[in-house]
Tab-separated table of C-alpha atoms in Angstrom:
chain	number	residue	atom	x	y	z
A	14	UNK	CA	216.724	17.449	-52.584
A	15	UNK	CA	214.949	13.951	-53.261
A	16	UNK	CA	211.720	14.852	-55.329
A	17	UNK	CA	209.218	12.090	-55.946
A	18	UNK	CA	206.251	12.706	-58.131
A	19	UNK	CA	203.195	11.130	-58.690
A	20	UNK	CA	199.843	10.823	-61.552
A	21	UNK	CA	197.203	13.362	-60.277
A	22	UNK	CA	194.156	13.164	-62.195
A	23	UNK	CA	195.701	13.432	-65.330
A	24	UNK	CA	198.256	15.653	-64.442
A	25	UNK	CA	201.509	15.798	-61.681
A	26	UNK	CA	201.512	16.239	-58.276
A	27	UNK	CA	204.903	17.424	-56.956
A	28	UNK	CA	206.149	16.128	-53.143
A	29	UNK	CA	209.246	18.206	-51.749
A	30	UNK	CA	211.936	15.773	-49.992
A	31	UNK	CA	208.771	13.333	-49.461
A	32	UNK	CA	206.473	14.771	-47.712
A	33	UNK	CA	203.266	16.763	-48.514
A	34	UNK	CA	204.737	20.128	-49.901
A	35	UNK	CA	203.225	23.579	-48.976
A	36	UNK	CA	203.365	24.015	-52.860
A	37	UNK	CA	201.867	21.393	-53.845
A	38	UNK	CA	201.241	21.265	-57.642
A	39	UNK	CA	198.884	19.871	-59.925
A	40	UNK	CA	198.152	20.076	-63.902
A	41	UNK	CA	194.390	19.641	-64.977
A	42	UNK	CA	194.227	19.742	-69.191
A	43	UNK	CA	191.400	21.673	-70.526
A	44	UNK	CA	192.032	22.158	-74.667
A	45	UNK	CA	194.009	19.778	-76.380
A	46	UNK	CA	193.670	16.663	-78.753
A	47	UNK	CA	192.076	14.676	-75.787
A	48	UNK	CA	189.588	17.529	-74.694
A	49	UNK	CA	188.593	18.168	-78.548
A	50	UNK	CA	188.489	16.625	-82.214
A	51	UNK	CA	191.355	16.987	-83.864
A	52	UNK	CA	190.732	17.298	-87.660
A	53	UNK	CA	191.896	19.225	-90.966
A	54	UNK	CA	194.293	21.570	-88.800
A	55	UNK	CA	191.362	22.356	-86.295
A	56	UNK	CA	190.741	21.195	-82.512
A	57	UNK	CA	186.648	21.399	-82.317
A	58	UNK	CA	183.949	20.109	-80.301
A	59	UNK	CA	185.880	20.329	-77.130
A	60	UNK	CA	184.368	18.715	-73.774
A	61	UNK	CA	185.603	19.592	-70.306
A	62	UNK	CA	184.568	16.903	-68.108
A	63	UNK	CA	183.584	17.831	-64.494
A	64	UNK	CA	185.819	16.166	-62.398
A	65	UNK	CA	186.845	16.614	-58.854
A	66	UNK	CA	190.122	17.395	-57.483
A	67	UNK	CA	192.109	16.200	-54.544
A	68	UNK	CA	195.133	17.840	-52.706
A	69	UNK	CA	197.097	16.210	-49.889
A	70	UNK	CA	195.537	16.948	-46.855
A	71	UNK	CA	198.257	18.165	-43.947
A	72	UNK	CA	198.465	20.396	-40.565
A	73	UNK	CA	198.597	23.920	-40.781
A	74	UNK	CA	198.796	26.888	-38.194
A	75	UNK	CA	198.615	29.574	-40.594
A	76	UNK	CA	196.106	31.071	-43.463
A	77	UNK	CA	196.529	29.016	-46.776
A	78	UNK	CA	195.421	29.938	-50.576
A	79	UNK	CA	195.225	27.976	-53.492
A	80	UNK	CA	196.143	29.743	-56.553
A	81	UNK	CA	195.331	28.144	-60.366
A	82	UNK	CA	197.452	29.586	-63.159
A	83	UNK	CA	196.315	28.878	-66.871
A	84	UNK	CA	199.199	27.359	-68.987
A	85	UNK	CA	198.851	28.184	-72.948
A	86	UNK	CA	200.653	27.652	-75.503
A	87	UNK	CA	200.522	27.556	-79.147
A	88	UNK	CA	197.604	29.180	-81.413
A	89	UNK	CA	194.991	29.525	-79.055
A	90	UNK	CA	193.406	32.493	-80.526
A	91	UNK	CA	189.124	32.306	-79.846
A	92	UNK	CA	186.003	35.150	-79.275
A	93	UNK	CA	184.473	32.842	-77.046
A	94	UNK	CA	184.798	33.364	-73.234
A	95	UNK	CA	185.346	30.026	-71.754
A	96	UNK	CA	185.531	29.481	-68.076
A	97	UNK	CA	185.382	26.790	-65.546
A	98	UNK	CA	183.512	27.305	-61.862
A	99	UNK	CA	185.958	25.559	-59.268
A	100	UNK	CA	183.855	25.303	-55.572
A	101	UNK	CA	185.361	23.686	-52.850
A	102	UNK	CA	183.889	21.533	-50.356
A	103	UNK	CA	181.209	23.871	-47.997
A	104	UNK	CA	182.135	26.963	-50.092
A	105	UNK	CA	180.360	29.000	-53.165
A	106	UNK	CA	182.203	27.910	-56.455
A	107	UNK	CA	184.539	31.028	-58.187
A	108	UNK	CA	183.478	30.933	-62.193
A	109	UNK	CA	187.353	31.503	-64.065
A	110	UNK	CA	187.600	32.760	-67.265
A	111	UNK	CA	190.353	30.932	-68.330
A	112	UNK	CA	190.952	32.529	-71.572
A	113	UNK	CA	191.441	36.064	-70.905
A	114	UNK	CA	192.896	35.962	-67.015
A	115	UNK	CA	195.757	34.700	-66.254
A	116	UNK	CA	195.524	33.190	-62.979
A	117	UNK	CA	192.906	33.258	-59.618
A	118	UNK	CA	193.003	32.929	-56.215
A	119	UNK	CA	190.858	30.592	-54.113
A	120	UNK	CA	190.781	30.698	-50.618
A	121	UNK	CA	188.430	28.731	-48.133
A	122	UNK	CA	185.939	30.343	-45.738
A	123	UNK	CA	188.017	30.361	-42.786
A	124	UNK	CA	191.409	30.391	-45.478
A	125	UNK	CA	191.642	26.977	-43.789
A	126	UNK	CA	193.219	24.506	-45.893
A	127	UNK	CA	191.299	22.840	-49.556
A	128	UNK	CA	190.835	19.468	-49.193
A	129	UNK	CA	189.246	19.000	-52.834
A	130	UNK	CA	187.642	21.199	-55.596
A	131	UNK	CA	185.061	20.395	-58.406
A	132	UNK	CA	186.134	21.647	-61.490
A	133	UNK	CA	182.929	22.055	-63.794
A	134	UNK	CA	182.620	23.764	-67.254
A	135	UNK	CA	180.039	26.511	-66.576
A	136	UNK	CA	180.541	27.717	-70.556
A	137	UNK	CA	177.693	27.173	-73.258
A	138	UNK	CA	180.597	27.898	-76.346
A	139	UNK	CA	183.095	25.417	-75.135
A	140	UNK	CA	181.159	22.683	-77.839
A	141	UNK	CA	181.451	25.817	-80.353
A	142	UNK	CA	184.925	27.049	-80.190
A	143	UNK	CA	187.075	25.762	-82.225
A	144	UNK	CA	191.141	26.481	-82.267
A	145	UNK	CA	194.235	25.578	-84.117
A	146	UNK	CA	195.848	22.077	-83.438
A	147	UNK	CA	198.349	24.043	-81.974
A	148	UNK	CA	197.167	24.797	-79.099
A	149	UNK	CA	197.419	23.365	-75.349
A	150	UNK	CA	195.861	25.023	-72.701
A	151	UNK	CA	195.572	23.699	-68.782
A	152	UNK	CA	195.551	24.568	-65.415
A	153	UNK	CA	198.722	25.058	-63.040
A	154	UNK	CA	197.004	24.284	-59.622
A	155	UNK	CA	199.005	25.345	-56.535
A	156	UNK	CA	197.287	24.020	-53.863
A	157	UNK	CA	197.219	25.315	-49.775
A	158	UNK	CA	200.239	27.441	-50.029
A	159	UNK	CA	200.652	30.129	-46.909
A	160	UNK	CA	198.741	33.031	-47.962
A	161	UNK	CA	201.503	35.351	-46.884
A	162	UNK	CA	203.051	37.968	-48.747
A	163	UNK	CA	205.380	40.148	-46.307
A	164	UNK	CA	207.059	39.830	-42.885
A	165	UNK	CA	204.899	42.152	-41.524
A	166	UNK	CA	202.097	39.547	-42.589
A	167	UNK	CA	203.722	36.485	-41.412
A	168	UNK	CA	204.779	38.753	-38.188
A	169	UNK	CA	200.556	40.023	-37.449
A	170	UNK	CA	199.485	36.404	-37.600
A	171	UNK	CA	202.511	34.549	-35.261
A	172	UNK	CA	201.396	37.383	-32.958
A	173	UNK	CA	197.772	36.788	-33.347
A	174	UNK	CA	198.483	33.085	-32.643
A	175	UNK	CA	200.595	33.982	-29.458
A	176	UNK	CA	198.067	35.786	-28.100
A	177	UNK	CA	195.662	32.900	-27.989
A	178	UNK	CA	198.522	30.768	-26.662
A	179	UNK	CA	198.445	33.821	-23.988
A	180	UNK	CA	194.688	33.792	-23.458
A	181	UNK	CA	194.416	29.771	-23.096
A	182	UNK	CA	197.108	29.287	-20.924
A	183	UNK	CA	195.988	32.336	-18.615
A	184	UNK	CA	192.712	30.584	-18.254
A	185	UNK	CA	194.222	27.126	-17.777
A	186	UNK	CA	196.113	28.352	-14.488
A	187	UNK	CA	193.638	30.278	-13.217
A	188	UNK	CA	191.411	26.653	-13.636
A	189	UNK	CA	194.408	25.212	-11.412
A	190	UNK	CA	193.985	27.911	-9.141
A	191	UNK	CA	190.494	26.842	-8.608
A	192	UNK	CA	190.978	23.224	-8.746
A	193	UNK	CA	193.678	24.434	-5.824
A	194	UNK	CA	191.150	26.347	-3.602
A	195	UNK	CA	188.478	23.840	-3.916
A	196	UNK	CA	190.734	21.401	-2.262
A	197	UNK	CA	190.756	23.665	0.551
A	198	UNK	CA	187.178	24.429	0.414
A	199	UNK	CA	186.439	22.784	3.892
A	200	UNK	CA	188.562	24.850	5.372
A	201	UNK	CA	187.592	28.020	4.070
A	202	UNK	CA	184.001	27.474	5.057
A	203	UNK	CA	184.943	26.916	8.815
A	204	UNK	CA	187.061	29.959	8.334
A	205	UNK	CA	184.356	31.977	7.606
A	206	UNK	CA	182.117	30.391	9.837
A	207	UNK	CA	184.609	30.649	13.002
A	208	UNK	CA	186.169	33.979	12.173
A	209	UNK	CA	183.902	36.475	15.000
A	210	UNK	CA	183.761	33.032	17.112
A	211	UNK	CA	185.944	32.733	20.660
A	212	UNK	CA	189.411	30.513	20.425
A	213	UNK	CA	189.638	27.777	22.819
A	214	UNK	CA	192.193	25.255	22.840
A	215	UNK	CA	190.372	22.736	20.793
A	216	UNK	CA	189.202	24.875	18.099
A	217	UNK	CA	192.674	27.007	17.590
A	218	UNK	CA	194.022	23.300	17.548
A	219	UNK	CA	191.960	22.422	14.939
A	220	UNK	CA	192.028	25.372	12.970
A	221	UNK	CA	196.002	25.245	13.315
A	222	UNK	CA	196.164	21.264	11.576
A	223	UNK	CA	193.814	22.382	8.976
A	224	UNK	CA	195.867	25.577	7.953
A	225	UNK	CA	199.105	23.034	7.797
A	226	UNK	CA	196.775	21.224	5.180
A	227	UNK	CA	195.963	24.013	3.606
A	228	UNK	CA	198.825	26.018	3.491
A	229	UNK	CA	200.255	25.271	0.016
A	230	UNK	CA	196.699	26.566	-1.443
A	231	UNK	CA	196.944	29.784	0.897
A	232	UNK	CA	200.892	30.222	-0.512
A	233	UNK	CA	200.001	30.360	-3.831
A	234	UNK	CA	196.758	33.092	-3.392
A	235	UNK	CA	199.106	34.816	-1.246
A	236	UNK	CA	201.808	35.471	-3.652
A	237	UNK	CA	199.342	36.849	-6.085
A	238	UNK	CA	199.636	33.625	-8.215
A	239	UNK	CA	196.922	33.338	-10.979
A	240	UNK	CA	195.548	36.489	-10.579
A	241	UNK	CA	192.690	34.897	-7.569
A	242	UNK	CA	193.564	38.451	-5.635
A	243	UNK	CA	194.365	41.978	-5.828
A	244	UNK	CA	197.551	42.920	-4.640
A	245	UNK	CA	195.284	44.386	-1.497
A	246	UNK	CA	193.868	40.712	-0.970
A	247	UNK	CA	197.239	39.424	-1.402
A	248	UNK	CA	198.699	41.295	1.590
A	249	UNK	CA	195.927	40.781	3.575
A	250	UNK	CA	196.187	36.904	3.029
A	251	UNK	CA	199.791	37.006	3.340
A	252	UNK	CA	199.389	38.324	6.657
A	253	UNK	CA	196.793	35.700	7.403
A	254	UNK	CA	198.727	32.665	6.226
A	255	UNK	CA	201.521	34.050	8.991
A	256	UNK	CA	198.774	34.099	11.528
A	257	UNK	CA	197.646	30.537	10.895
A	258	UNK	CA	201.179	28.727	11.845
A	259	UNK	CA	201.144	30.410	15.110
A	260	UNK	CA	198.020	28.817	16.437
A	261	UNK	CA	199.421	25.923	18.178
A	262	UNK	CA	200.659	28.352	20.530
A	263	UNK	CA	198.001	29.390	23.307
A	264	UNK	CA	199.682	32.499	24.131
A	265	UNK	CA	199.561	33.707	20.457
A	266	UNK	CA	195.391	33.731	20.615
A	267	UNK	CA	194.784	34.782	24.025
A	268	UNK	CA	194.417	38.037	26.038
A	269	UNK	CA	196.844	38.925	28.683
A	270	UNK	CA	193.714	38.370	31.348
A	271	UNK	CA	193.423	35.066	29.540
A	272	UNK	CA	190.224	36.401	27.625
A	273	UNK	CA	190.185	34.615	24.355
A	274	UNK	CA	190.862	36.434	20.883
A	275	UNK	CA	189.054	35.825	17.900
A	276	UNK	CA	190.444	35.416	14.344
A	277	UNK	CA	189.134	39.041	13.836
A	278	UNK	CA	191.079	40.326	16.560
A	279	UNK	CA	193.606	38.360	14.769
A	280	UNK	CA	194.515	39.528	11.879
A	281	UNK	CA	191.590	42.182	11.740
A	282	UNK	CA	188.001	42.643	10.109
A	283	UNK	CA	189.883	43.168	6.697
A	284	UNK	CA	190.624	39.469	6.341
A	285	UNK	CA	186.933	38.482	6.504
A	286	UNK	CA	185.949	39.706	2.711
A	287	UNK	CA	189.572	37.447	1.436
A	288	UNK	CA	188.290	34.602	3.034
A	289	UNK	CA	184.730	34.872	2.098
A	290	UNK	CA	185.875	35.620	-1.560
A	291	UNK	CA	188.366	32.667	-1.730
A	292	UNK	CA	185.566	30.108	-0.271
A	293	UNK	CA	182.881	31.332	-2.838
A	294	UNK	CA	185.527	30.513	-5.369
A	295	UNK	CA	184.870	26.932	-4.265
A	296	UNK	CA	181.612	26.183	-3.660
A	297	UNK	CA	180.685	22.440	-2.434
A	298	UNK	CA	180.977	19.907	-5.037
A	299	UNK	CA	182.818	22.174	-7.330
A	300	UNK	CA	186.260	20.606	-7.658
A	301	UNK	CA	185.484	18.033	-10.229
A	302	UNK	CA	183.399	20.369	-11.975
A	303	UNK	CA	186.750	22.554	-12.203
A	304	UNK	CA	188.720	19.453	-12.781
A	305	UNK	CA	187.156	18.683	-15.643
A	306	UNK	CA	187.363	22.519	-16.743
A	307	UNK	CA	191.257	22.560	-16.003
A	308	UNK	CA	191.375	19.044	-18.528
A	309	UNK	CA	189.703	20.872	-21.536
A	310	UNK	CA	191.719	24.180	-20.894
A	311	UNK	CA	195.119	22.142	-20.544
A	312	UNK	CA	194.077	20.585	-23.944
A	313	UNK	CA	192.959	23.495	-25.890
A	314	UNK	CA	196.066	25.542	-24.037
A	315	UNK	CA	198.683	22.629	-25.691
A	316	UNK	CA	196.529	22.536	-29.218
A	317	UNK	CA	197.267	26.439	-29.263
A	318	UNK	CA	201.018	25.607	-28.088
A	319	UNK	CA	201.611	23.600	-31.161
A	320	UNK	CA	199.639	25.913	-33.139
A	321	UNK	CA	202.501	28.508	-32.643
A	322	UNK	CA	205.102	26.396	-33.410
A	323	UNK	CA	204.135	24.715	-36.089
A	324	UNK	CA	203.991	28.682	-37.429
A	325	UNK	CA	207.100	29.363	-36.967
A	326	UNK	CA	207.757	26.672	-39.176
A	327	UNK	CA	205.854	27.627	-41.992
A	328	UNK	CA	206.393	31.405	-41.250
A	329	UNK	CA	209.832	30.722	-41.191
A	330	UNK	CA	211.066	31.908	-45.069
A	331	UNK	CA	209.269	35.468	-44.361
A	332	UNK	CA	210.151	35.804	-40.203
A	333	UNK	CA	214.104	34.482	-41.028
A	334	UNK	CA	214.867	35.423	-44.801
């Protein structure tokens, strides 16, 4: 594997096969010749600058922690309780006692990736201790790793991801379905308007080119597509969209006496609520409104698409071990 590596504040940042790595690595010195005064077998006076830190910012679909390990070695031996506070950017800093524990976790608010930290000293006895020239001690940072420790883990959150893929692209065709029905919007309103009204030739005409317009949008809510009906509405409309193509024919919407039918008579009273539901779905003026709707759902549906893939990726060592 090509490794590069590079000077991080004083310490090395490690790149995997030259890109940002998920384990990113950094070393931050705290006691040693440069941190103290060196003198008669001694390190004293020791001064931990504050200093911020920077990791390499990248994408990620999944919850990330940054873990810092103290390295020591030599005679660090000390009653003093040293720490450092470490706060990333918009969070409360974590005070480490660097001394006595061995490692800590940080993770952000939202366990969204850590951009940066400040490392301060928050101890009043650094300036006091004092330790043998022997020893070294810094901090192994490991930054925006996935904070996963099991499959079941890695499985909860892929899942919790596809659902919201689920969720957003639901309500992205169901915008479609809208952005489909207020197409036909005109048509729906003279629908209702003509349903309990006489057929003569002209209007059963008209009614007839309209519904050949229209039919793709009637299709689609009849087949139950989108979830716009019940399967009770679907029937109903299924029956209707039948009705529709056979209105160029005279016979098909008048009486034997040559009384003429109405759309009730039709396809019955049961059709009326359908038609009434589907036009309220599309008010006047509504199709750009729904347009616009159907943009920001398609995005936020294809954000959430990549979302899940890009965690299979990085779920991948726990998912396929």
């Amino acid at each position: 594997m090509n490794t590069r590596t590079a000077l991080f504040l004083g310490g090395l940042v490690t790149f995997a096969g030259g890109a940002p790595a998920l384990a990113e690595t950094s070393a931050v010195d705290l006691i040693s010749p440069a941190r103290c005064t060196q003198s008669g077998g001694r390190l004293t006076r020791c001064s931990i600058p504050t200093q911020p830190l920077d990791a390499t910012p990248f994408t990620s679909a999944v919850p990330l922690r940054t873990t810092l390990r103290r390295v020591m070695s030599g005679n660090c031996s000390t009653q003093y309780p040293l720490e450092v506070t470490l706060t990333p950017p918009g969070n409360s800093g974590t005070r480490y006692t660097f001394m006595s524990t061995a490692e800590v976790v940080l993770r952000d608010i939202n366990r969204a990736l850590i951009p940066s930290l400040e490392l301060r000293d928050s101890s009043s006895w650094t300036n006091v201790a004092a330790f043998n020239d022997t020893c070294r001690v810094s901090l192994s940072i490991t930054w925006n790793e996935v904070d996963v420790s099991s499959t079941a883990q890695a499985q909860a959150i892929l899942q919790s991801l596809q659902d919201d893929l689920d969720a957003k692209l639901a309500q992205r065709d169901h915008l479609a379905s809208l952005v489909e029905y207020s197409a036909a919007f005109d048509f729906m309103k003279t629908l209702s308007n003509s349903f309990l009204v006489d057929l003569n030739n002209a209007t059963a005409y008209a009614l007839h080119v309209q519904a050949q317009e229209a039919a793709p949008v009637i299709f689609t809510a009849a087949m139950g597509c989108n979830g716009a009906l019940t399967e009770d509405e679907s029937i109903i409309l299924t029956n209707f969209y039948f009705v529709l193509g056979s209105l160029g024919d005279p016979t098909k919407y008048h009486h034997p006496d040559g009384s003429p039918k109405t759309l009730e008579e039709l396809v019955g009273p049961q059709a009326l609520p359908v038609i009434q539901k589907l036009s309220q779905l599309s008010q006047a003026g509504a199709k750009e409104q729904y347009q616009a709707q159907y943009q920001v759902a398609a995005e936020a549906a294809a954000a959430a698409q990549t979302k899940v893939t890009l965690a299979n990726t990085q779920l991948a060592p726990w998912l396929n071990p």
